[in-house]
Tab-separated table of C-alpha atoms in Angstrom:
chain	number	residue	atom	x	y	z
A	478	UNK	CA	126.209	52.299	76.150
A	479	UNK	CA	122.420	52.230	77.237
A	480	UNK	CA	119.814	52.744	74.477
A	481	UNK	CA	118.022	55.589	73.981
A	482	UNK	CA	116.600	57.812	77.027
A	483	UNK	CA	116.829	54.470	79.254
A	484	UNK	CA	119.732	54.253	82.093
A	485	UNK	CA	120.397	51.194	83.608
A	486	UNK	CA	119.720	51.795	87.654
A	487	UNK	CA	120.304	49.500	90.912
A	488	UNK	CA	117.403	48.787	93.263
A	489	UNK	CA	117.861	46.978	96.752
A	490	UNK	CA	115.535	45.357	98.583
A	491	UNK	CA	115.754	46.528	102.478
A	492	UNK	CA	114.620	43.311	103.432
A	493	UNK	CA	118.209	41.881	102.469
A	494	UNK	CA	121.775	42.499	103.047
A	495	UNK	CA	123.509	44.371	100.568
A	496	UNK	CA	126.575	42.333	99.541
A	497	UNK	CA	129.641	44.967	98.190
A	498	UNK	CA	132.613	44.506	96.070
A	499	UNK	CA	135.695	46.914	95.191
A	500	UNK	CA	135.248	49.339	92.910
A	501	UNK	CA	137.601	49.491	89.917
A	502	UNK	CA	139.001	51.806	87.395
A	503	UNK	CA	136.623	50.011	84.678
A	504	UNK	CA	133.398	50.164	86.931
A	505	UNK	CA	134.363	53.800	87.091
A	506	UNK	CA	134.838	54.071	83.912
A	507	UNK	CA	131.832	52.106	82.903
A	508	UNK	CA	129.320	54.422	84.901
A	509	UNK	CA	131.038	57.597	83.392
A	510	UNK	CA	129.878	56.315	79.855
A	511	UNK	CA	126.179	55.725	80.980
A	512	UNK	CA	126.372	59.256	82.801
A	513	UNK	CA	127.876	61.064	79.074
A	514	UNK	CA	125.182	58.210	76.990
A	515	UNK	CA	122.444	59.657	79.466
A	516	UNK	CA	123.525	63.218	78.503
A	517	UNK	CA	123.799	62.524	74.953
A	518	UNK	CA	120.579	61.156	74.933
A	519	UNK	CA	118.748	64.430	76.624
A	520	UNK	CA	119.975	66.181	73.975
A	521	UNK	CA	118.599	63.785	71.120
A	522	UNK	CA	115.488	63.925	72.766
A	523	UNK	CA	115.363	67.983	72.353
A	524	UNK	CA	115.249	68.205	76.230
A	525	UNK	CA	117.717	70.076	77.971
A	526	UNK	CA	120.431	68.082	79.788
A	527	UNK	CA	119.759	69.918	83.352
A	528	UNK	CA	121.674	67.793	85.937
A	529	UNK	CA	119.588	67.223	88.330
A	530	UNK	CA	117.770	65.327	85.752
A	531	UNK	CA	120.574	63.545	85.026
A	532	UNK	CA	121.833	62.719	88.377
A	533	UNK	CA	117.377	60.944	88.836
A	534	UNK	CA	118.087	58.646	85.936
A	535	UNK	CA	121.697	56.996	86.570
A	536	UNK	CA	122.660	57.919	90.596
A	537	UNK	CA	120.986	54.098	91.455
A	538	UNK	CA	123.412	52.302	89.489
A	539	UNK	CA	126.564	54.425	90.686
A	540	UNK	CA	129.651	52.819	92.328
A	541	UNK	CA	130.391	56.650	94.105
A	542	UNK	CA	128.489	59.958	93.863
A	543	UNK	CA	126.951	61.550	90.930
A	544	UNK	CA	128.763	64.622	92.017
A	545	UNK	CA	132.492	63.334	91.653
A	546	UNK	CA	131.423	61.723	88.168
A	547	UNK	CA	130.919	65.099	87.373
A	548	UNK	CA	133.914	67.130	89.126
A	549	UNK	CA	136.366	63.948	87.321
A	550	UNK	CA	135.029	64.197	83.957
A	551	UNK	CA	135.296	67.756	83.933
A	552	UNK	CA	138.595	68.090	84.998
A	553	UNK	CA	139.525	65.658	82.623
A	554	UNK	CA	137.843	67.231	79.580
A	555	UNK	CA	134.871	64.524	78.896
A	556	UNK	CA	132.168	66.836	79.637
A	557	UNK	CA	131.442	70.463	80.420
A	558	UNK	CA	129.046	72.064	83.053
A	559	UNK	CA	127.179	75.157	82.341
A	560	UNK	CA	126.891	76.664	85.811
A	561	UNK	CA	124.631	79.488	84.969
A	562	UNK	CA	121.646	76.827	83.902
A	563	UNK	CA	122.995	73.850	85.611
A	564	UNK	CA	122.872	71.904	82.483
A	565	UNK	CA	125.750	69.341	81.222
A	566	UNK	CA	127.149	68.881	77.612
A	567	UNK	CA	129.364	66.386	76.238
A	568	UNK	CA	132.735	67.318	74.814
A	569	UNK	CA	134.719	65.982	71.998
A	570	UNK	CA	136.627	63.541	73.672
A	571	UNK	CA	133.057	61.990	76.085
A	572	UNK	CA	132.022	61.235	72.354
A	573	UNK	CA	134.279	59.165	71.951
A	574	UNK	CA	134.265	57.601	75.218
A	575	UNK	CA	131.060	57.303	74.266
A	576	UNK	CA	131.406	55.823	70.795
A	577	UNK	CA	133.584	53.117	72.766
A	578	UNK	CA	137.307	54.338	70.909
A	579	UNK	CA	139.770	51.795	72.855
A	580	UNK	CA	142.393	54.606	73.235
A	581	UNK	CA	140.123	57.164	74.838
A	582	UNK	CA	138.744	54.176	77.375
A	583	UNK	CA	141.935	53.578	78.114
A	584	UNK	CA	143.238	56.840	78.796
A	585	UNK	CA	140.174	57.125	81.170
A	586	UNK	CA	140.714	54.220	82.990
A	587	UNK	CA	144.224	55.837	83.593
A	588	UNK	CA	143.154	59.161	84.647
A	589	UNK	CA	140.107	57.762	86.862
A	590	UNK	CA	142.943	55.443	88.590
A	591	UNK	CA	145.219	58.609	89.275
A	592	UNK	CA	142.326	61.603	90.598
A	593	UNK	CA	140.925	58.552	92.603
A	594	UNK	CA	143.647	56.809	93.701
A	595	UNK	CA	143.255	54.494	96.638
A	596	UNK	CA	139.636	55.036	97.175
A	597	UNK	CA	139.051	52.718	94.011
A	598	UNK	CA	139.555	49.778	96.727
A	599	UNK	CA	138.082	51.423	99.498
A	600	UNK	CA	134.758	52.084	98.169
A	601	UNK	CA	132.247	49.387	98.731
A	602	UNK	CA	129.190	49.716	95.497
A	603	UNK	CA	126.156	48.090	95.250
A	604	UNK	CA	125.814	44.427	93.924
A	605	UNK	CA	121.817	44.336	93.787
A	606	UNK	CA	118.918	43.174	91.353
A	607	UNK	CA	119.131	45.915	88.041
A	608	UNK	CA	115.775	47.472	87.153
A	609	UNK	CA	115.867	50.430	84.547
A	610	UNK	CA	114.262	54.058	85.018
A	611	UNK	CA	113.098	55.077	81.522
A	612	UNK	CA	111.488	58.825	80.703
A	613	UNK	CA	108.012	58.276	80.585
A	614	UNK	CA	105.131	60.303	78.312
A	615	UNK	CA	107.854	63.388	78.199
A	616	UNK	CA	107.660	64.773	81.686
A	617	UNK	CA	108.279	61.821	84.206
A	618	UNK	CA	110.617	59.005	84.960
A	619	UNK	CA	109.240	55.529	85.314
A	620	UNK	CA	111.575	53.786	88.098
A	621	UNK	CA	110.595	50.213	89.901
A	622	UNK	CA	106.885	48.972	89.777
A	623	UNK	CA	105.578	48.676	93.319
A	624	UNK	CA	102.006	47.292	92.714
A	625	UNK	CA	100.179	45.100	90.582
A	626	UNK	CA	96.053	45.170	89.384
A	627	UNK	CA	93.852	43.637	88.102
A	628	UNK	CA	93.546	46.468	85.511
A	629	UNK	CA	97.441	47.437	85.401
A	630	UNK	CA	100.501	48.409	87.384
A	631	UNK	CA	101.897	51.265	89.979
A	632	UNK	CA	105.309	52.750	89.360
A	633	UNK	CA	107.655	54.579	91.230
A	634	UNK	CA	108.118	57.983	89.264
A	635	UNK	CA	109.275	61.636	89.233
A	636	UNK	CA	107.533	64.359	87.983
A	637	UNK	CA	110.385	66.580	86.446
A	638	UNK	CA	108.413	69.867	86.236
A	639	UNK	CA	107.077	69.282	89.869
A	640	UNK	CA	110.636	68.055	90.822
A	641	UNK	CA	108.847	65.554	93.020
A	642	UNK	CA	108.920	61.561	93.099
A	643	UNK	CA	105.204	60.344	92.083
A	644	UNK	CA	103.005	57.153	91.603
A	645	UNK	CA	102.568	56.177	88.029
A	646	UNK	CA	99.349	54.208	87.607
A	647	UNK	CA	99.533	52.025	83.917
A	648	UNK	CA	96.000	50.650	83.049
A	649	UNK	CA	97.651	48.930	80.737
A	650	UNK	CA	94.949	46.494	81.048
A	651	UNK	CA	91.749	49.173	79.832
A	652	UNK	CA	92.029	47.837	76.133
A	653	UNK	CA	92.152	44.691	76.665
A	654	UNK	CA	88.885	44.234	78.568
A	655	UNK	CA	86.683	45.934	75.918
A	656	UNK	CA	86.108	45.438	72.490
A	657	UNK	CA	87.879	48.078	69.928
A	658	UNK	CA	84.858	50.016	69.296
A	659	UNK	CA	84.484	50.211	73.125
A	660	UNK	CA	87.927	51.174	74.230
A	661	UNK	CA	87.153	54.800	73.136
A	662	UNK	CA	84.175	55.374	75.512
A	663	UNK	CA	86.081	53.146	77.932
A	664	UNK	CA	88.992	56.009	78.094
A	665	UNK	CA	86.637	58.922	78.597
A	666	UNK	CA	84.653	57.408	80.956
A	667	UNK	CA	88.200	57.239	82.867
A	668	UNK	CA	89.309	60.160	82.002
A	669	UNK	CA	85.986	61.569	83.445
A	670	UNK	CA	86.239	59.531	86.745
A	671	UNK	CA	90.067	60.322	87.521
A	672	UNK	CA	88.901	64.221	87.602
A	673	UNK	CA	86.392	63.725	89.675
A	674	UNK	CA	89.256	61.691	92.123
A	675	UNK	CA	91.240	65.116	91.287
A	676	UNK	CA	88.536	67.461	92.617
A	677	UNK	CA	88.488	65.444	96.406
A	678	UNK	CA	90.374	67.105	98.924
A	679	UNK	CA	91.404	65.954	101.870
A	680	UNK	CA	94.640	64.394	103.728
A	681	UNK	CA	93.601	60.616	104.236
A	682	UNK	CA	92.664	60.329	99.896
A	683	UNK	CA	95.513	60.650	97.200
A	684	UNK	CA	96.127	63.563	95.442
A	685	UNK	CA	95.889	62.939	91.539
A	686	UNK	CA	98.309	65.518	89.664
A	687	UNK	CA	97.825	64.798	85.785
A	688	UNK	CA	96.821	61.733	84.049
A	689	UNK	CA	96.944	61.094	79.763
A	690	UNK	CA	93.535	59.082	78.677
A	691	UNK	CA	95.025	58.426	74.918
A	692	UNK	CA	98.597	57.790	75.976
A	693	UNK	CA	99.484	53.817	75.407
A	694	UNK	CA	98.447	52.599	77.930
A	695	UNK	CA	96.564	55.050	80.025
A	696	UNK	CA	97.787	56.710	83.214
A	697	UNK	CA	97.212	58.495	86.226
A	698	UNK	CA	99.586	60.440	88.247
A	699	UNK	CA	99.193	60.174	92.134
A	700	UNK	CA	101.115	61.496	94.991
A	701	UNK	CA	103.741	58.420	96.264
A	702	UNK	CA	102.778	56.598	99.737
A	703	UNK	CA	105.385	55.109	100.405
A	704	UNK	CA	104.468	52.853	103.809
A	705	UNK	CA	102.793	50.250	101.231
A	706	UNK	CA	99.300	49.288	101.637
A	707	UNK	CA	96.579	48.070	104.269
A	708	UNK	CA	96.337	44.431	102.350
A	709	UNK	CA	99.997	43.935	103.231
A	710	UNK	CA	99.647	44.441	106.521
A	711	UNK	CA	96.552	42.632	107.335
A	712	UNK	CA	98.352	39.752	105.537
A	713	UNK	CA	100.281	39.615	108.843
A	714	UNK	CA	97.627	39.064	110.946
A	715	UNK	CA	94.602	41.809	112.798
A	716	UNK	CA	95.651	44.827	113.369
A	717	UNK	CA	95.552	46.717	117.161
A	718	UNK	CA	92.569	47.886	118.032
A	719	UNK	CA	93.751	51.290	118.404
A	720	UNK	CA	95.875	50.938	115.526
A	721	UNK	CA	92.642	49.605	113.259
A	722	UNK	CA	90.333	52.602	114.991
A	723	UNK	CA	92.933	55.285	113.565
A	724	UNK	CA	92.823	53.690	110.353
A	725	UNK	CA	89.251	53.362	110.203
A	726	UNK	CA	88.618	57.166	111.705
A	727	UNK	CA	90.934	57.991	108.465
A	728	UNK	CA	89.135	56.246	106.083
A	729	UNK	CA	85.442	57.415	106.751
A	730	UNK	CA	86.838	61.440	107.046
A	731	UNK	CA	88.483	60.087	103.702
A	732	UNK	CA	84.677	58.782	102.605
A	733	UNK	CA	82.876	61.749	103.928
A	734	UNK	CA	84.628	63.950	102.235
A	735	UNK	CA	84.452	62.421	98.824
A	736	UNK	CA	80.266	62.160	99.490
A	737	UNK	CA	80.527	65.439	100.231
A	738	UNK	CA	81.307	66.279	96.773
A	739	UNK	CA	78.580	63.573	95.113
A	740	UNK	CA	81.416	60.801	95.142
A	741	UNK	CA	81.454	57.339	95.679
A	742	UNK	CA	84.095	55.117	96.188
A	743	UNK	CA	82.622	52.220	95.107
A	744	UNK	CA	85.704	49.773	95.566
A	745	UNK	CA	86.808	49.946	99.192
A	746	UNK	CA	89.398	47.136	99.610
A	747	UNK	CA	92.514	47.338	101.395
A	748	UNK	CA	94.304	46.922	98.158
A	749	UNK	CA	93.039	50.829	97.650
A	750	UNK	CA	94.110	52.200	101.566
A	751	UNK	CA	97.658	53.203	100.768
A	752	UNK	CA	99.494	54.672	103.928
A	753	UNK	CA	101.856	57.365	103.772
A	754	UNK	CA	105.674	57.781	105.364
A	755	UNK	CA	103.515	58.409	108.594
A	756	UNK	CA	101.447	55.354	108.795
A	757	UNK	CA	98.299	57.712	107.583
A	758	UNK	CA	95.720	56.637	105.517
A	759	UNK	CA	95.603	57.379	101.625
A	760	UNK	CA	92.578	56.252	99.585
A	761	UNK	CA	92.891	56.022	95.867
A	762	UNK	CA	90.577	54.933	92.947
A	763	UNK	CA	87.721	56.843	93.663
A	764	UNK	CA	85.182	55.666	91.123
A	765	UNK	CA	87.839	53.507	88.842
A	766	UNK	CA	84.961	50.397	88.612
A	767	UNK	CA	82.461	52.505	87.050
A	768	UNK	CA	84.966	52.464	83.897
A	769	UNK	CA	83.619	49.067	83.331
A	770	UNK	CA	80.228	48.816	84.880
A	771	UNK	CA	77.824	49.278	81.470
A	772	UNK	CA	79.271	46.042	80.203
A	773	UNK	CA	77.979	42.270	80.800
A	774	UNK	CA	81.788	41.365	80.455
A	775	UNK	CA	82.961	44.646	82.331
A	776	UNK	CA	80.454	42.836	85.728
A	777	UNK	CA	82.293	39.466	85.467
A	778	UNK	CA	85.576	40.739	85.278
A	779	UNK	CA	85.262	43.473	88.226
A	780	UNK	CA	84.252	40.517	90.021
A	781	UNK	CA	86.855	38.338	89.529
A	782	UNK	CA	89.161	41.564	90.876
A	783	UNK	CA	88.812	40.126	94.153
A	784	UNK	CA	86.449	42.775	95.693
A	785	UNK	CA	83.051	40.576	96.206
A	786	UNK	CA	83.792	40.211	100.243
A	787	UNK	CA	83.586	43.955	100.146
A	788	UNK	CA	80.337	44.802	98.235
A	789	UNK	CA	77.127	45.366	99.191
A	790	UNK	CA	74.071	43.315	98.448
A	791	UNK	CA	72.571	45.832	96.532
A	792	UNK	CA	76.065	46.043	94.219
A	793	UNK	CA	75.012	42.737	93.384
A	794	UNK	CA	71.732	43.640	91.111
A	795	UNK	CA	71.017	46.270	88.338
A	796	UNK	CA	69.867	48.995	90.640
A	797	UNK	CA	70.502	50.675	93.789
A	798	UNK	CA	73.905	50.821	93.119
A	799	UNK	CA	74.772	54.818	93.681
A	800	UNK	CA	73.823	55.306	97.478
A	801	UNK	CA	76.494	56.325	100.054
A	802	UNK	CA	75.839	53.180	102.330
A	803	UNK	CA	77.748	51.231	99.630
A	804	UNK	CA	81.048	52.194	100.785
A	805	UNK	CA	79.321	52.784	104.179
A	806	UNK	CA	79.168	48.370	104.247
A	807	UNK	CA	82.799	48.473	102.313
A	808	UNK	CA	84.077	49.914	105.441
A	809	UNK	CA	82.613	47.982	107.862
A	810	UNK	CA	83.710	44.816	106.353
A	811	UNK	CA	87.017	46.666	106.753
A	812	UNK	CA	87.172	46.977	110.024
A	813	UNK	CA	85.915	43.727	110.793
A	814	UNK	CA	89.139	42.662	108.876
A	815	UNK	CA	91.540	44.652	111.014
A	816	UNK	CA	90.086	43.617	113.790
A	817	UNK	CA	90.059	39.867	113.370
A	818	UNK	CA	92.532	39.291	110.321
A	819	UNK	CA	89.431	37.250	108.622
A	820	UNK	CA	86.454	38.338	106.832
A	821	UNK	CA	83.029	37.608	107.829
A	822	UNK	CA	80.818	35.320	107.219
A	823	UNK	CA	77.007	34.974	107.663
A	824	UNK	CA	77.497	33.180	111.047
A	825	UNK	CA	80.425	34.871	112.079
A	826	UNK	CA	81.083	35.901	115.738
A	827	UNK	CA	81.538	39.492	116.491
A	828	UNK	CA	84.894	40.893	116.607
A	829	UNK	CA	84.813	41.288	120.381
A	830	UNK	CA	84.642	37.485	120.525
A	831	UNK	CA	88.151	36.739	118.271
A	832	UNK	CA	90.340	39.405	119.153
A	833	UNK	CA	91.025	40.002	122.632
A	834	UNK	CA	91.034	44.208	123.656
A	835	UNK	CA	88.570	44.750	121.344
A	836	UNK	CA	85.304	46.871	122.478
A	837	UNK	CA	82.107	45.875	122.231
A	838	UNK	CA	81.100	49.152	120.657
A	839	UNK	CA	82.611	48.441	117.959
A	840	UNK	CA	80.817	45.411	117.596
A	841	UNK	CA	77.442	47.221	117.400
A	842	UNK	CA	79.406	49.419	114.772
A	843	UNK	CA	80.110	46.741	112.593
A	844	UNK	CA	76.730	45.451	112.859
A	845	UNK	CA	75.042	48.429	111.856
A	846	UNK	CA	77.499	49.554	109.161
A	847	UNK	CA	77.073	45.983	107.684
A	848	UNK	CA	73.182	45.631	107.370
A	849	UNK	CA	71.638	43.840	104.046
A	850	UNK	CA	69.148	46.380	103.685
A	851	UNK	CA	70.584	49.269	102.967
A	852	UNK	CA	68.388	51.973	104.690
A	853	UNK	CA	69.246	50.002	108.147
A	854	UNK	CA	72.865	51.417	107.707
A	855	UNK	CA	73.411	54.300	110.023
A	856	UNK	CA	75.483	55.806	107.602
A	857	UNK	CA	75.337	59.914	109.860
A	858	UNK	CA	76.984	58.129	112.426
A	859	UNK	CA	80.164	57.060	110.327
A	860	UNK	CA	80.606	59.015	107.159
């Protein structure tokens, strides 16, 4: 059986085929005991064992539906179903299936054989790479990670009280770059910058829905984009020029409105341009470098993050830091990138002269956005 509140799941990757066996009385029979574990373990926990909750932490690994799981073991009088709050309980004999009694598996493996009869050939299952999806800080499930950081990870989640999948973003990494009688200050400096994210509103940034400061490690809780981010796909070469001028439309509504409200991004990067089912733009980590920016050691390692080709001079000395035309320059380095693939250099040609189909106008665009000094950045005209 699977430990405590974790259920072993099944991911595929869509990139691949997925290869399929026959099912078999003892595959059924194996998922039944993770579904009446899974159960068992709600209840330990002192959480209700609703199923839909259920059927989120064990449908992934699954030769056939959650659903018939259910309708066979009650039938067969492994588990009960309380209709009236849609919750599941375990009966006398799922104990022992659980408890692994060789008479009651086999008497299972008997009954799943009969109720399912030929369709235990017929049904093709899943023969893909395991991951696990584990209840996370109480309210969500932690599924597959999707994105790696320099100061943690993204997760696929579900927020069980929303009912809705989420992105789970670890800084598992926070502690580690501070010494201990930093890492307090550290946390409620991020706690203080992720509500500021939270307070943004607008369709092309990410909507932040909780986040836990003194959970181990920290976390945020984003809405999921789920069409990947703009580093992936400029690792496949310049973007369209139309396709780049919707993106970079997106982006500086994104901008305006978060200088609207007194915020700066501060860390424009493709790595933080998610895009939605829709191909639309979704900023996140408004403000996450200033977590780190009071320390000597904080400087080097936000540095070493990769971001350099994006900053602006000025990001590069004590002062001046906190003006608009910071992320104004982030964003023209940006589209510079999606235009050409590349970023620029101090003797670079203008985008108009790589890429063919790309206007000239948007060469004076760059150039303006992407002035050293910062008060020659026509920053009315794009944010």
């Amino acid at each position: 059986p699977t430990g405590p509140q974790v259920a072993s799941i099944r991911a595929h990757r869509p990139d691949q085929p997925m290869p399929t066996q026959s099912t078999s009385p003892a595959r059924v029979v194996d998922d039944a005991r993770r579904i009446l574990q899974t159960i068992h373990d709600e209840i330990a926990g002192g959480r209700q064992p609703y199923t839909s909750d259920v059927r989120r932490l064990v449908e992934r690994s699954l030769a056939l539906r959650f659903a018939e799981y259910v309708q066979f073991m009650e039938r067969y009088g492994f588990l009960s179903l309380e209709r009236r709050t849609d919750s599941l309980r375990v009966t006398t004999a799922g104990r022992q299936v659980i408890e692994g009694s060789a008479a009651r598996l086999k008497s299972m493996a008997g009954d799943a054989k009969y109720h399912f009869g030929d369709r235990l050939n017929d049904a093709p299952i899943a023969d893909a790479e395991a991951v696990s999806a584990e209840r996370f800080d109480t309210r969500y499930l932690k599924y597959e990670c999707i994105g790696q950081g320099g100061l943690g990870s993204v997760w696929r989640g579900h927020h069980n009280t929303l009912d809705r999948p989420v992105a789970l973003k670890l800084l598992s990494g926070l502690d580690e770059m501070f010494r201990p009688e930093q890492r307090e200050e550290a946390r409620r400096r991020f706690e203080l910058t992720v509500r500021e994210h939270a307070r943004l509103n607008s369709p092309f940034i990410a909507t932040v829905f909780d986040q836990n400061a003194q959970h181990d490690p920290p976390y945020v809780v984003l809405e999921l984009a789920t069409g990947g981010n703009l580093r992936a796909l400029l690792d496949q070469g310049p973007l369209e020029p139309a396709v780049a001028l919707r993106y970079f439309i997106q982006m500086s509504l994104g901008l305006r409105a978060a200088h609207a409200q007194g915020i700066l991004h501060r860390d424009l990067k493709p790595s933080n341009v998610l895009l939605d089912a829709a191909g639309n733009v979704k900023i996140v980590d408004f403000g996450l470098t200033r977590v780190a920016e009071r320390s000597t050691s904080m400087r080097q390692a936000y540095v070493g993050y990769g971001s350099v080709g994006y900053m602006a001079p000025e990001m590069f000395r004590s002062t001046g830091t906190s003006n608009p035309t910071i992320d104004v320059y982030a964003l023209g380095i940006l589209l510079y990138e999606m235009l050409t693939g590349e970023l620029p250099g101090r003797r670079s040609p203008m985008p108009s002269a790589i890429s063919e189909g790309v206007p000239a106008d948007l060469d004076e665009l760059f150039d303006v956005m992407t002035q050293d000094q910062a008060k020659r950045r026509d920053r009315k005209s794009v944010v």
